[in-house]
XYZ file of C-alpha atoms in Angstrom:
535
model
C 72.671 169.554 -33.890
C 70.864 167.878 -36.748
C 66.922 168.167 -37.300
C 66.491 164.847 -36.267
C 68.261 165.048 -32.840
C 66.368 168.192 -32.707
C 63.274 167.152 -32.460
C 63.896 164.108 -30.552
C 64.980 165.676 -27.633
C 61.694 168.126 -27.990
C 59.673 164.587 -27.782
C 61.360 163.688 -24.758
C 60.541 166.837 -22.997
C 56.935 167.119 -23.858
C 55.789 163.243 -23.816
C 52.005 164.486 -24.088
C 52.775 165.608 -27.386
C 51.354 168.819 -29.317
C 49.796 169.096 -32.837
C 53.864 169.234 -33.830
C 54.898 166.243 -32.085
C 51.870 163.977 -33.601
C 52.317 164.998 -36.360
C 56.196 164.204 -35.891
C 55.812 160.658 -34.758
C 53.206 160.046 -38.126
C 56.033 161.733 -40.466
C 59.019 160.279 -38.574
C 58.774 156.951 -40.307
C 59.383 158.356 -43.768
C 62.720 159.279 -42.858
C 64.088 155.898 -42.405
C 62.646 154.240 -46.056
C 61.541 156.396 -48.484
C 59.512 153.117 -50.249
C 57.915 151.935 -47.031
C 56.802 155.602 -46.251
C 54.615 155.413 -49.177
C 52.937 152.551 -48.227
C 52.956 153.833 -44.428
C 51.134 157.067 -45.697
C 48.681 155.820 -47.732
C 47.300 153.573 -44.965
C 47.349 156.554 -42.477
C 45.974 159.103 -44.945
C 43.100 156.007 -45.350
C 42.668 156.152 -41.527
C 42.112 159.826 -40.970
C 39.876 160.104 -44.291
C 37.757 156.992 -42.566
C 37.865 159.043 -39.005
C 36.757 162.461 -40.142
C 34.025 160.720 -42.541
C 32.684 158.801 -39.329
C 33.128 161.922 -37.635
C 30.682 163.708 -39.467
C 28.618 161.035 -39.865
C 28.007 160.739 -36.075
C 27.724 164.569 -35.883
C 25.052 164.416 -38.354
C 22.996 161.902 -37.321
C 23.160 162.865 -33.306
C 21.932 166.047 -34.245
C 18.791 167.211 -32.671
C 18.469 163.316 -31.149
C 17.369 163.189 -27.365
C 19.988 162.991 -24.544
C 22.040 159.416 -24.324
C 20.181 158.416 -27.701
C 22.319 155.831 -29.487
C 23.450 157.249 -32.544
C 21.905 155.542 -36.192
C 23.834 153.411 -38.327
C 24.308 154.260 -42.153
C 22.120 151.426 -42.573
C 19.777 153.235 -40.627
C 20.865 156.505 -42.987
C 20.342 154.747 -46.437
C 17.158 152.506 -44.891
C 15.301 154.024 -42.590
C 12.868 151.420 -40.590
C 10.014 152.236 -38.011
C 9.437 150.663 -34.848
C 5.553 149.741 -36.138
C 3.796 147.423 -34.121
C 2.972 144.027 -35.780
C -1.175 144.614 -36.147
C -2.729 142.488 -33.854
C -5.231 139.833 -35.670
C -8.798 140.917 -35.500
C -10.676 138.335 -33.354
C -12.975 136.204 -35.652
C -16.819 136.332 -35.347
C -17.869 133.122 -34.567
C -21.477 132.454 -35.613
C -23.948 129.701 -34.019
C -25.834 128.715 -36.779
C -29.593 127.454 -36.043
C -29.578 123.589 -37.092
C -33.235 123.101 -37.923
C -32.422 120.088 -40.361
C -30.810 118.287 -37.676
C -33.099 118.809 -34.687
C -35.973 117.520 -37.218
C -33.956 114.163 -37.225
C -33.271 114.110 -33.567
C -35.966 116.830 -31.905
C -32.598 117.348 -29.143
C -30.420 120.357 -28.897
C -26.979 120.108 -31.052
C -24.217 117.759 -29.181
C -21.724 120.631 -30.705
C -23.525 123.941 -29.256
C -20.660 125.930 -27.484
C -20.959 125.690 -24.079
C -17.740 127.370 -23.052
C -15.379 130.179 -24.338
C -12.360 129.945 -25.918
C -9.507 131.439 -23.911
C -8.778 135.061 -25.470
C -5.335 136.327 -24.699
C -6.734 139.961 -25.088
C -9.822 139.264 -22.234
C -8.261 141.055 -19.546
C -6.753 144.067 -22.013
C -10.496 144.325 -23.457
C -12.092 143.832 -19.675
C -10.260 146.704 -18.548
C -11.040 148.950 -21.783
C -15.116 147.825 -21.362
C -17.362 150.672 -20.790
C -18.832 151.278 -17.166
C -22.464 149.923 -16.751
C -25.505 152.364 -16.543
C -26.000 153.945 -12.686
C -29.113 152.073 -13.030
C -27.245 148.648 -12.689
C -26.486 149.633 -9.109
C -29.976 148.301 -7.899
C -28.793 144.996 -8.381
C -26.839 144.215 -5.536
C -30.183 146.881 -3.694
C -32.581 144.045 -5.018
C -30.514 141.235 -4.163
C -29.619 142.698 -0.206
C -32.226 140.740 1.171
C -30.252 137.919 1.254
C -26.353 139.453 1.511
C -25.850 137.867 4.844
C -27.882 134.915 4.938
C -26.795 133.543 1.326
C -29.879 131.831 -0.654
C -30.389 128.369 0.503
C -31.824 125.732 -2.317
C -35.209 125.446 0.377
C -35.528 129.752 -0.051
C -35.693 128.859 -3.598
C -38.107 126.214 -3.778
C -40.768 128.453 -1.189
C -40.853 130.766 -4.182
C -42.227 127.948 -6.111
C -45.965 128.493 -4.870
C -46.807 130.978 -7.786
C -43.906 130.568 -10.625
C -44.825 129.833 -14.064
C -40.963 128.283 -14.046
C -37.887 127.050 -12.652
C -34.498 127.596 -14.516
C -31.430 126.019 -13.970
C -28.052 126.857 -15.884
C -25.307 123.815 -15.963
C -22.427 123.947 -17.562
C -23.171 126.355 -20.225
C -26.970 124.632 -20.686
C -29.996 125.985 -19.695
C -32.997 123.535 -18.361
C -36.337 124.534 -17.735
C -39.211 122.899 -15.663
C -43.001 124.784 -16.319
C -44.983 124.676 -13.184
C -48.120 126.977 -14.997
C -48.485 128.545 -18.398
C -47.789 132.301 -18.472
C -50.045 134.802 -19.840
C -49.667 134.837 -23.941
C -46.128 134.009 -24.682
C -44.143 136.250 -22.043
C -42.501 132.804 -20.749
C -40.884 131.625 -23.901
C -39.869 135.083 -25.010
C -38.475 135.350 -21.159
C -36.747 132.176 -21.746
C -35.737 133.005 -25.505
C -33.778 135.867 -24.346
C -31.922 133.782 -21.404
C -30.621 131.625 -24.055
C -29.450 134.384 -26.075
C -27.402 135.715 -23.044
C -25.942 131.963 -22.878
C -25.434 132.285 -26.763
C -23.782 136.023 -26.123
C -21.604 134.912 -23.498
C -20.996 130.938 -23.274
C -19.547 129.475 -20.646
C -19.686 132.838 -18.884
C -22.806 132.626 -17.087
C -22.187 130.358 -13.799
C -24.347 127.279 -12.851
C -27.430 128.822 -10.834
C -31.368 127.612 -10.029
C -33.940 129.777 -9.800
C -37.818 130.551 -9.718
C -39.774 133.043 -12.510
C -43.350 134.347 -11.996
C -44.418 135.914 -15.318
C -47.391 137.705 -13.769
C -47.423 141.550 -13.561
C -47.527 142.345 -9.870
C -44.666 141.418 -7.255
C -45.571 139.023 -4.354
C -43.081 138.566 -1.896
C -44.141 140.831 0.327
C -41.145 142.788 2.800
C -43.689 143.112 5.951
C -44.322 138.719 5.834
C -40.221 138.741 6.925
C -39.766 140.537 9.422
C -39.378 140.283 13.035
C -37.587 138.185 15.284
C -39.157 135.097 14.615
C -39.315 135.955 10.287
C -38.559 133.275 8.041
C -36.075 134.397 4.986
C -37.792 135.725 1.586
C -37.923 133.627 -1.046
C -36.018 134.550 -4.624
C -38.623 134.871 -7.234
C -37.605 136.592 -10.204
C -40.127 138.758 -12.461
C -40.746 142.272 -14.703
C -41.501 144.710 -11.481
C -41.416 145.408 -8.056
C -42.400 148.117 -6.072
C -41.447 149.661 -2.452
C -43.547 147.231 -0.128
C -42.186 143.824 -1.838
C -38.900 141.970 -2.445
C -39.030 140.623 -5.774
C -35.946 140.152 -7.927
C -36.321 142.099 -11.002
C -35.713 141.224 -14.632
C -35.808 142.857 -18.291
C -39.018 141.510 -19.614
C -40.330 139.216 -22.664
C -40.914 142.087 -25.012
C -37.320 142.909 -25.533
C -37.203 140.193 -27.937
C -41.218 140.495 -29.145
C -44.687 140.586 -28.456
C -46.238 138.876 -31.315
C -49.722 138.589 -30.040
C -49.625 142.720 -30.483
C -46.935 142.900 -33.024
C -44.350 144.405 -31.339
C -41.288 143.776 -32.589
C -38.091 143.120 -30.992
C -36.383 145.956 -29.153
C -33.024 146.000 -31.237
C -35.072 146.651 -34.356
C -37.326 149.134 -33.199
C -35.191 151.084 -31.319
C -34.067 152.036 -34.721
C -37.760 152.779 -35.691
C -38.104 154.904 -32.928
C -35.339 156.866 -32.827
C -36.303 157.862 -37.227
C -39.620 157.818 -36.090
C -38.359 161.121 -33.504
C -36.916 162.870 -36.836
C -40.292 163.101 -38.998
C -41.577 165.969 -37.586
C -39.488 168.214 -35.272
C -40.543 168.979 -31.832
C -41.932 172.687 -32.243
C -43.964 171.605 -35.209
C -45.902 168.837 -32.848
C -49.285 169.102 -31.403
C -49.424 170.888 -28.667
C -50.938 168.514 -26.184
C -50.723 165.182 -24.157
C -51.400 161.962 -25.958
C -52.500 158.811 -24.500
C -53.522 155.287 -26.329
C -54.208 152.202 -24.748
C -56.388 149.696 -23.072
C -58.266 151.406 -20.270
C -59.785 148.532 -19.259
C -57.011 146.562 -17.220
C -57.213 149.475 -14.645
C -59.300 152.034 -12.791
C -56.396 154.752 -13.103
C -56.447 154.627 -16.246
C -60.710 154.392 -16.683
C -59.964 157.779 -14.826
C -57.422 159.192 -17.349
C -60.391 159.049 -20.200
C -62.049 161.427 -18.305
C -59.259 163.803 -18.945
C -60.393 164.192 -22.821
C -61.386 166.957 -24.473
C -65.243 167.798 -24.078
C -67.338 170.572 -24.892
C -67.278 171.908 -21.742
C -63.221 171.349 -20.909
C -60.262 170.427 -22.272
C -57.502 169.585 -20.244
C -54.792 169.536 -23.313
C -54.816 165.587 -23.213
C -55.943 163.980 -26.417
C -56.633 160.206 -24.808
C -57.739 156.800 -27.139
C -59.222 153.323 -25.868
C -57.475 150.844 -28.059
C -59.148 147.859 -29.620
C -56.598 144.778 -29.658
C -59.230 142.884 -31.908
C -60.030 145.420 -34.202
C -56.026 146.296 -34.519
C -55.336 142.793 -35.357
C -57.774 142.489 -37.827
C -56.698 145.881 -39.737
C -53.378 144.481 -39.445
C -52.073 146.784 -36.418
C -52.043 149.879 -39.044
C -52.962 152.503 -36.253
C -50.491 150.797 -33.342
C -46.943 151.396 -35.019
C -45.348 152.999 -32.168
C -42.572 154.806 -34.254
C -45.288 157.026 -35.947
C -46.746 158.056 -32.505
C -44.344 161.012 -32.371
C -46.744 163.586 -33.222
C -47.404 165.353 -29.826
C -44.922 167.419 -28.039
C -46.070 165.164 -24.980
C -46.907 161.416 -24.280
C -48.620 159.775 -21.173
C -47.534 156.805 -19.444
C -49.721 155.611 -16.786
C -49.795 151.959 -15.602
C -52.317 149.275 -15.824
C -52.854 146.954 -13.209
C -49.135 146.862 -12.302
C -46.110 147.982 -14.176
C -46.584 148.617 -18.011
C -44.028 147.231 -21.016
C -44.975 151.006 -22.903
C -42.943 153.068 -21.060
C -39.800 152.437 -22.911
C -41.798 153.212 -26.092
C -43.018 156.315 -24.361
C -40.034 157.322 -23.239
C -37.572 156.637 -26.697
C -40.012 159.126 -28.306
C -38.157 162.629 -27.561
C -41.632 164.436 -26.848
C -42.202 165.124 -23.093
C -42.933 162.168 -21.327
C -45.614 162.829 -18.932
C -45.349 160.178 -15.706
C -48.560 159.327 -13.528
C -46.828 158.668 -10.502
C -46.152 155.209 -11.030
C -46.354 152.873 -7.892
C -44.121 150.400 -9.921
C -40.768 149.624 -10.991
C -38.811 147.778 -13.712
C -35.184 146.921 -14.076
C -34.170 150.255 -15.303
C -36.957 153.112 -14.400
C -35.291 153.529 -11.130
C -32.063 155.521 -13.262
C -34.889 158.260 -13.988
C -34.681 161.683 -12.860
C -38.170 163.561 -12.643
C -37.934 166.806 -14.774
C -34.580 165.661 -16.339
C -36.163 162.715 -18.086
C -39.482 163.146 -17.240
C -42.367 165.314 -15.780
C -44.226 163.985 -12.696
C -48.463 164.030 -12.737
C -50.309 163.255 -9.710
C -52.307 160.080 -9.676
C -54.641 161.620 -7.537
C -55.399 164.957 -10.143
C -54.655 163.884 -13.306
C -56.676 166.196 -15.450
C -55.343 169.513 -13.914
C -51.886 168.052 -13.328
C -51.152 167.009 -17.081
C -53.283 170.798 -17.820
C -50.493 172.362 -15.643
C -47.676 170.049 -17.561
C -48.948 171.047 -20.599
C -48.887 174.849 -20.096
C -46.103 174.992 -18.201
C -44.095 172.819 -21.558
C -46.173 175.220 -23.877
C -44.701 178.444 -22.056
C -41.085 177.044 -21.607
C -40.676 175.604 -25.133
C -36.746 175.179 -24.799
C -36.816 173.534 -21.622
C -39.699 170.961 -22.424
C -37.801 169.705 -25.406
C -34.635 169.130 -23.272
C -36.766 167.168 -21.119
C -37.967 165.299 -24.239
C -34.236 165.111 -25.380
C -32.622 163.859 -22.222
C -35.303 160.917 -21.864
C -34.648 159.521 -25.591
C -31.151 159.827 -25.116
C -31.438 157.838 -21.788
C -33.424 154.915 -24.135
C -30.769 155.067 -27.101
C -27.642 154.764 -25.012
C -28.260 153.028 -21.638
C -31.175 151.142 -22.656
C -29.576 149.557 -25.637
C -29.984 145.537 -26.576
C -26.204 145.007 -24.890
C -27.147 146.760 -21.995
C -29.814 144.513 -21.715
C -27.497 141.581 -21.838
C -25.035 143.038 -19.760
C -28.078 143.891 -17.314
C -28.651 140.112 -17.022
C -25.171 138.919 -16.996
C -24.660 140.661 -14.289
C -27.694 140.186 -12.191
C -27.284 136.198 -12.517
C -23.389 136.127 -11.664
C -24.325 138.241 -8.852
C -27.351 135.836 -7.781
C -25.565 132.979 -8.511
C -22.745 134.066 -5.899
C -25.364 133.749 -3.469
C -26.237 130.702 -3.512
C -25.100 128.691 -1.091
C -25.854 124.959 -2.771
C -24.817 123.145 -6.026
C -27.000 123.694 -8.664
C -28.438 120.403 -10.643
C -30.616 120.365 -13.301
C -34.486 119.619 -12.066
C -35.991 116.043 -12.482
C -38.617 117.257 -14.738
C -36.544 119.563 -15.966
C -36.264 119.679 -20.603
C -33.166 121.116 -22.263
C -33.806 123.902 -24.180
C -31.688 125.858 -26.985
C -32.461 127.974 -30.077
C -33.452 125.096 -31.964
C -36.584 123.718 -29.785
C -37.976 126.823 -29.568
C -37.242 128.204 -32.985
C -37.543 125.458 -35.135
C -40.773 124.340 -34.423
C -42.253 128.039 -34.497
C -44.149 129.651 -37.121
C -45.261 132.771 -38.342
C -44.621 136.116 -36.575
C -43.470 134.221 -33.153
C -40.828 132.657 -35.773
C -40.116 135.732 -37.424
C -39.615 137.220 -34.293
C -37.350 134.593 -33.032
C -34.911 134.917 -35.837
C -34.997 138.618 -35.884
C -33.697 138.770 -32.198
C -31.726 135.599 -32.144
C -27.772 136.132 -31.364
C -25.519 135.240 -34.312
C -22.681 134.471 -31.973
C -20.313 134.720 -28.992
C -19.766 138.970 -28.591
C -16.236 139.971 -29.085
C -16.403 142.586 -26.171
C -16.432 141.685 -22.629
C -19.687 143.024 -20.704
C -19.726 146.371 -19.430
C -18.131 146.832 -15.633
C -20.208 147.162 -12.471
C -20.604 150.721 -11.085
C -19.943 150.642 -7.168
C -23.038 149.427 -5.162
C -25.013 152.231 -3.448
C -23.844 152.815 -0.079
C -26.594 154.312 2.739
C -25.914 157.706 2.325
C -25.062 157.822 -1.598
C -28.700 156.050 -1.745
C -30.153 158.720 0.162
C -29.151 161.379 -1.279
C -30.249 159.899 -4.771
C -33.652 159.428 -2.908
C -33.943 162.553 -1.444
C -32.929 164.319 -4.581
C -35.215 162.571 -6.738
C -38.332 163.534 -4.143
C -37.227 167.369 -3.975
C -37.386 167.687 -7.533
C -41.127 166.292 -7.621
C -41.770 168.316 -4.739
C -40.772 171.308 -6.666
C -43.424 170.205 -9.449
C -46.346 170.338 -7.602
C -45.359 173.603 -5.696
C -45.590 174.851 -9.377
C -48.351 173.116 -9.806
C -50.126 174.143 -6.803
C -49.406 177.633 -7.016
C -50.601 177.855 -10.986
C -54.403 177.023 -9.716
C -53.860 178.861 -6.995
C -53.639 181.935 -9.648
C -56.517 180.768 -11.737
C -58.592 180.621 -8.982
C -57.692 184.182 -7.990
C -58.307 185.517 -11.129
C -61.924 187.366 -12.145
């Protein structure tokens, strides 16, 4: 038996062939031609060169790759690419410019002035990533429960009509304003000035609504005139404070975007001020007593606090001033700049014959802000935790109380300046211009929900935008204007609600807030107690 029939009957007998019979069947070929098996084995020696390269190649480049990865290319070998994101196209900043030369020819708002926003495919992406709202923005659906049930009829909002200085109505995008009564100084038009920059900040996002402003200081719509069976609903009236016993809606006030008749400048600006004012001399090197400045005129409580001074025969570590408007404005307000005030490791607020625009001034300065028990509130007070932001003084003891707040600060150095520290920090970060806005925003979408009529514009109603009240202006009511005046629509959406207090979450805020004033005057009461005692 030849070779050949040899190994052809071993093929037959093992038809899943060995390493011997494959590589039989490749050399078998040559046998035949001796010319063709050249050709033949070059193009197999080609194929197993190709395998074993690919071979490697696929070893190499799984390597180390995660499980059922798909194996690179030797594209991918010789040109590596990243999967990189195509960078998303900044959103453009769209400014509103103020038209003056036009509303000279025409004395009417611009035909043009955006009225609506432009559909942004990144809304809801930048909705979800917007910041939650201050805890403070949780009074607004606690100022606006009067009326959860019943829904605000257009007759509830003309009752409120006896004593506003204005009716507003927002259409469209538009805002139109009807004056029943001139408001004290300008607190109106700054009032209104700062609605339309909340229309300019978010166009076309602020729903069609009516409603009544009083500009004066103390609320009106009293809570025990509605109720009982036979209790008509409250009015809506909208203004700067309420307090316990009334219902009044309320709203960030004029002086966020100026008081020119006392130079005051607008809040965005001088919270700025304030907080490098804070950083000129540090809190240990202060004076180590209470200041007070201010018109003691407007109210007995505060005729009382002069009496607190420093005598001959006492001193009760308060260091109190009467200010002279007149004499200020003539010396061109060189003594009033609130962001030098910082100089005393405590400040005073007490009110005047309501609520009182200077407690945000007294409280962005990081001494210890010392709090007559205040009867009012504004839009934002109500976030305030005694002895974390503040230190409570009775109204009815002033002198010893803010001697007792004094010493106690004086003998607890650390602890005072947190106080300090806490309340500033409160006034940088929640109490910020967008805040403001987003305070507002939210307040009229959530009034505006109520209603339970179609909002028109009044009869005697006037258009009003940037350019009839700016234009015409002049001097620091101008300056002030322009200073506070929004370029444009914002980029970010407004912050997002915090849940609304329910009964017991509001009670325990309540109850927490009165314990910790409670604990204050045991202090306090106990520290006379002592000095009494003592030979």
């Amino acid at each position: 038996m030849n070779a050949r029939e040899y190994n052809m009957q071993r093929f037959q007998r093992y038809p899943w062939p060995e390493l011997g019979s494959f590589t039989y069947t490749i050399w078998r070929p040559f046998v035949k031609s001796p010319a063709r098996s050249t050709v033949i084995f070059l193009f197999f020696l080609f194929l197993l060169v190709g395998a074993f390269v690919s071979t490697r190649l696929f070893d190499s480049t799984s390597a180390g790759s995660a499980p059922n990865s798909i194996p690179s290319t030797l594209t991918d070998r010789f040109y590596p690419h990243q999967n990189v994101e195509t960078p998303k196209k900044p959103l453009e900043q769209i400014e509103i410019p103020l038209d003056c030369a036009a509303y000279n020819l025409t004395r009417t708002c611009p035909s043009n002035y955006p009225t609506t926003s432009k559909p942004n495919p990144e809304e809801n992406h930048d909705r979800a990533q917007a910041p939650t709202c201050p805890e403070y923005f949780r009074w607004i659906q606690e100022d606006l429960r009067p009326w959860a049930h019943t829904g605000i009829t257009r007759d509830m909002v003309e009752r409120a009509k006896r004593t506003a200085n204005f009716k507003l109505a927002i259409i469209n995008g538009k805002a139109y304003v009807e004056t029943y009564r001139k408001a004290f100084q300008t607190r109106d038009v700054f009032t209104l000035w700062g609605i339309l920059q909340l229309l300019r900040r978010y166009p076309g996002k602020v729903p069609d609504l009516e409603l009544m402003f009083d500009c004066v200081d103390w609320p009106v719509i009293k809570t025990r005139d509605y109720q009982g069976p036979d209790a008509t609903d409250p009015p809506p009236l909208f203004r700067y404070c309420g307090d316990d016993n009334t219902l009044d809606i309320v709203f960030p006030d004029w002086s966020f975007w100026g008081w020119p008749e006392i130079n005051i400048k607008p809040w965005a600006g001088l919270l700025k001020d304030l907080n490098e004012g804070n950083k000129r001399i540090r809190w240990m090197d202060r004076e180590p007593y209470a200041y007070w400045k201010g018109n003691p005129a407007v109210a007995e409580t505060r005729q009382e606090l002069m009496k607190c001074n420093v005598s001959d025969n006492q001193d009760w570590n308060a260091r109190v001033y009467a200010q002279d408007w007149a004499r200020e404005s003539q010396d061109g307000y060189k003594q009033s700049d609130l962001a030098r005030q910082c100089i005393h490791r405590y400040k005073i607020y007490i009110e005047g014959s309501a609520w009182s625009v200077s407690e945000k001034y007294i409280l962005a300065c990081d001494s210890v802000s010392l709090l007559v028990k205040p009867h009012y509130y504004d839009f934002y007070t109500r976030g305030l935790m005694p002895v974390h932001h503040y230190w409570p003084v009775k109204d009815d003891d002033k002198c010893r109380s803010i001697k007792f707040a004094v010493d106690w600060g004086n003998s607890h150095k650390q602890k005072a300046q947190g106080i300090g520290k806490a309340a500033s920090e409160f006034i940088q970060e929640e109490l910020k211009m967008e805040y403001v806005y987003d305070y507002m925003f939210h307040l009229l979408n959530e009034y505006a929900k109520l209603l339970t009529f179609k909002p028109i514009k009044p009869r005697k109603a006037v258009e009003l935008c940037a350019e009839t009240m700016a234009c015409p202006a002049k001097g620091v009511e101008k300056k002030f204007y322009l200073e506070s005046m929004v370029k444009g629509p914002s980029l970010a959406s407004p912050c997002t609600m915090p849940p609304p207090y329910d009964p017991s979450s509001l009670h325990a805020f309540l109850k927490k807030k009165a314990n910790s004033i409670k604990q204050v005057e045991s202090w306090e009461k106990n520290f006379w107690e002592n000095q009494n005692t003592q030979p």
